[in-house]
mmCIF file of C-alpha atoms in Angstrom:
data_model
loop_
_atom_site.group_PDB
_atom_site.id
_atom_site.type_symbol
_atom_site.label_atom_id
_atom_site.label_comp_id
_atom_site.label_asym_id
_atom_site.label_seq_id
_atom_site.Cartn_x
_atom_site.Cartn_y
_atom_site.Cartn_z
ATOM 1 C CA MET A 1 14.568 20.216 10.136
ATOM 2 C CA THR A 2 12.997 16.789 10.443
ATOM 3 C CA LEU A 3 9.219 16.815 10.415
ATOM 4 C CA LYS A 4 7.566 15.172 13.414
ATOM 5 C CA MET A 5 4.217 14.673 11.645
ATOM 6 C CA ASP A 6 3.553 13.859 8.001
ATOM 7 C CA ALA A 7 0.282 14.452 6.118
ATOM 8 C CA ALA A 8 -1.258 11.187 7.351
ATOM 9 C CA ALA A 9 -0.361 11.951 10.982
ATOM 10 C CA LEU A 10 -1.792 15.467 10.707
ATOM 11 C CA GLU A 11 -5.029 14.079 9.237
ATOM 12 C CA ALA A 12 -5.227 11.519 12.049
ATOM 13 C CA PHE A 13 -4.685 14.313 14.603
ATOM 14 C CA LEU A 14 -7.560 16.285 13.086
ATOM 15 C CA ARG A 15 -9.843 13.245 13.278
ATOM 16 C CA SER A 16 -8.933 12.419 16.879
ATOM 17 C CA ASP A 17 -8.432 15.848 18.490
ATOM 18 C CA PHE A 18 -10.170 18.362 16.228
ATOM 19 C CA ASP A 19 -12.971 16.309 14.734
ATOM 20 C CA GLN A 20 -15.351 19.264 14.362
ATOM 21 C CA VAL A 21 -13.290 20.405 11.348
ATOM 22 C CA ALA A 22 -11.730 17.130 10.188
ATOM 23 C CA ASP A 23 -14.210 16.646 7.332
ATOM 24 C CA VAL A 24 -13.689 20.181 6.047
ATOM 25 C CA PHE A 25 -9.901 20.127 5.672
ATOM 26 C CA GLU A 26 -7.512 17.882 3.768
ATOM 27 C CA VAL A 27 -3.747 17.980 4.256
ATOM 28 C CA VAL A 28 -2.567 17.792 0.652
ATOM 29 C CA ALA A 29 1.195 17.937 1.259
ATOM 30 C CA VAL A 30 3.753 18.780 3.902
ATOM 31 C CA ASP A 31 7.526 19.085 3.666
ATOM 32 C CA ASP A 32 10.334 21.152 5.197
ATOM 33 C CA GLU A 33 9.322 24.196 3.137
ATOM 34 C CA LYS A 34 5.534 24.374 3.279
ATOM 35 C CA LEU A 35 2.195 22.810 4.108
ATOM 36 C CA VAL A 36 -0.649 22.665 1.589
ATOM 37 C CA VAL A 37 -4.234 22.333 2.852
ATOM 38 C CA ARG A 38 -7.540 22.105 0.981
ATOM 39 C CA LEU A 39 -10.753 23.533 2.432
ATOM 40 C CA ARG A 40 -13.721 21.702 0.959
ATOM 41 C CA VAL A 41 -16.089 24.584 0.293
ATOM 42 C CA SER A 42 -19.774 23.880 0.895
ATOM 43 C CA ASN A 43 -22.907 25.970 1.353
ATOM 44 C CA GLN A 44 -22.039 26.609 5.014
ATOM 45 C CA HIS A 45 -18.958 28.574 3.906
ATOM 46 C CA LEU A 46 -20.792 30.993 1.625
ATOM 47 C CA ARG A 47 -21.949 34.499 2.421
ATOM 48 C CA PRO A 48 -24.843 36.282 0.691
ATOM 49 C CA GLY A 49 -23.884 36.754 -2.928
ATOM 50 C CA GLY A 50 -22.401 33.255 -3.165
ATOM 51 C CA THR A 51 -18.762 33.956 -2.340
ATOM 52 C CA VAL A 52 -16.702 32.281 0.377
ATOM 53 C CA SER A 53 -16.968 34.243 3.627
ATOM 54 C CA GLY A 54 -14.059 36.024 5.294
ATOM 55 C CA PRO A 55 -14.417 33.965 8.494
ATOM 56 C CA THR A 56 -14.051 30.805 6.392
ATOM 57 C CA MET A 57 -10.797 32.079 4.886
ATOM 58 C CA PHE A 58 -9.579 33.030 8.376
ATOM 59 C CA GLU A 59 -10.388 29.490 9.552
ATOM 60 C CA LEU A 60 -8.351 28.024 6.692
ATOM 61 C CA ALA A 61 -5.397 30.300 7.495
ATOM 62 C CA ASP A 62 -5.600 29.525 11.212
ATOM 63 C CA VAL A 63 -5.874 25.754 10.828
ATOM 64 C CA SER A 64 -3.115 25.754 8.192
ATOM 65 C CA VAL A 65 -0.591 27.568 10.375
ATOM 66 C CA TYR A 66 -1.564 25.369 13.341
ATOM 67 C CA LEU A 67 -0.942 22.206 11.312
ATOM 68 C CA ALA A 68 2.327 23.557 9.884
ATOM 69 C CA ILE A 69 3.549 24.137 13.435
ATOM 70 C CA LEU A 70 2.425 20.692 14.600
ATOM 71 C CA ALA A 71 4.220 19.115 11.642
ATOM 72 C CA ARG A 72 7.410 20.517 13.150
ATOM 73 C CA ILE A 73 6.844 20.121 16.914
ATOM 74 C CA GLY A 74 4.454 17.176 17.116
ATOM 75 C CA PRO A 75 0.896 16.995 18.465
ATOM 76 C CA VAL A 76 0.563 19.847 20.958
ATOM 77 C CA ASP A 77 -3.122 20.479 21.666
ATOM 78 C CA LEU A 78 -2.780 23.825 23.407
ATOM 79 C CA ALA A 79 -0.753 25.779 20.873
ATOM 80 C CA VAL A 80 -3.007 28.816 20.344
ATOM 81 C CA THR A 81 -3.291 31.811 18.041
ATOM 82 C CA THR A 82 -2.103 35.049 19.630
ATOM 83 C CA ASN A 83 -2.238 37.309 16.576
ATOM 84 C CA CYS A 84 -3.613 37.313 13.047
ATOM 85 C CA SER A 85 -3.562 39.779 10.212
ATOM 86 C CA ILE A 86 -5.393 38.875 7.023
ATOM 87 C CA ASP A 87 -5.643 40.690 3.700
ATOM 88 C CA PHE A 88 -8.558 39.799 1.440
ATOM 89 C CA MET A 89 -7.259 40.549 -2.057
ATOM 90 C CA ARG A 90 -9.867 39.307 -4.511
ATOM 91 C CA LYS A 91 -13.130 37.388 -4.648
ATOM 92 C CA PRO A 92 -12.678 33.596 -4.607
ATOM 93 C CA VAL A 93 -13.911 31.623 -7.606
ATOM 94 C CA ALA A 94 -17.506 30.494 -7.031
ATOM 95 C CA ASN A 95 -18.152 26.834 -6.149
ATOM 96 C CA CYS A 96 -14.454 26.106 -5.823
ATOM 97 C CA ASP A 97 -12.376 24.655 -2.985
ATOM 98 C CA LEU A 98 -9.750 26.866 -1.369
ATOM 99 C CA ILE A 99 -6.087 25.870 -1.159
ATOM 100 C CA SER A 100 -3.615 27.309 1.333
ATOM 101 C CA GLU A 101 0.155 27.298 1.074
ATOM 102 C CA THR A 102 1.713 27.905 4.471
ATOM 103 C CA ARG A 103 5.277 28.584 5.528
ATOM 104 C CA ILE A 104 6.635 28.828 9.037
ATOM 105 C CA LEU A 105 8.816 31.930 9.200
ATOM 106 C CA LYS A 106 9.989 31.513 12.806
ATOM 107 C CA LEU A 107 9.709 28.602 15.184
ATOM 108 C CA GLY A 108 10.901 29.451 18.668
ATOM 109 C CA LYS A 109 10.386 27.784 22.044
ATOM 110 C CA VAL A 110 7.391 29.967 22.931
ATOM 111 C CA LEU A 111 6.231 31.643 19.709
ATOM 112 C CA ALA A 112 5.840 30.588 16.098
ATOM 113 C CA VAL A 113 5.136 32.889 13.159
ATOM 114 C CA GLY A 114 3.567 31.641 9.948
ATOM 115 C CA ASP A 115 2.462 33.082 6.634
ATOM 116 C CA THR A 116 -0.169 31.617 4.366
ATOM 117 C CA LEU A 117 -1.454 32.368 0.894
ATOM 118 C CA ILE A 118 -4.975 31.238 0.012
ATOM 119 C CA TYR A 119 -6.014 30.432 -3.545
ATOM 120 C CA SER A 120 -9.145 29.275 -5.314
ATOM 121 C CA GLU A 121 -8.233 25.825 -6.584
ATOM 122 C CA GLY A 122 -6.727 26.081 -10.058
ATOM 123 C CA ASP A 123 -6.240 29.873 -9.933
ATOM 124 C CA GLN A 124 -2.704 31.308 -9.741
ATOM 125 C CA LYS A 125 -3.748 34.582 -8.067
ATOM 126 C CA PRO A 126 -4.138 34.489 -4.277
ATOM 127 C CA VAL A 127 -7.476 35.532 -2.822
ATOM 128 C CA ALA A 128 -6.042 36.223 0.647
ATOM 129 C CA ARG A 129 -2.803 36.410 2.614
ATOM 130 C CA ALA A 130 -2.527 35.968 6.360
ATOM 131 C CA GLY A 131 0.224 36.224 8.933
ATOM 132 C CA LEU A 132 -0.352 34.467 12.258
ATOM 133 C CA THR A 133 1.541 34.154 15.511
ATOM 134 C CA TYR A 134 1.020 31.167 17.781
ATOM 135 C CA SER A 135 1.909 30.682 21.427
ATOM 136 C CA ILE A 136 3.453 27.283 22.100
ATOM 137 C CA PRO A 137 2.929 25.893 25.620
ATOM 138 C CA PRO A 138 5.932 24.653 27.617
ATOM 139 C CA ARG A 139 6.864 21.136 26.580
#
C-alpha cells in the first residue's frame, strides 16, 4: 500500500488541525508496516507518585492509531475512535518519554483496527498495549 502521508505531512496535519497536542507528539517514523510516535513526557502527564498517568498512555495510543490511519487514507478530520481496550503492563520509567509502535491490522471502508505497543524510551519491555477501532466517515 502506498502511504498518502509521510512523517512530515502528519506533523503538519497535527500543527494545522490538532494544534492542542502538536507540541506533545512527534512522528518519529512511518512506513507500510508501522508508525512510531514519541510522547514528550512533562509534569502535566504525571500522576501522584511520579509515574505517567493512564490517561496519558491512552492519549498516546489513540493519537498513534489515528495518525497511522491518516498515513494510509490521507487527512480525514472526522475519523473517530469507536472502541479501545488498553492493558497497562508495567510502570513506565520515570522522567522518560514514551514511544509507541502502531500497526494497522485492518483498514476497511468504514472501520479501521489498530494495535499499539507503548514503551519507555530505551526500554525493550512494553509498558502498555492497546487495540483501537476507528470509524472512517464516507469519503
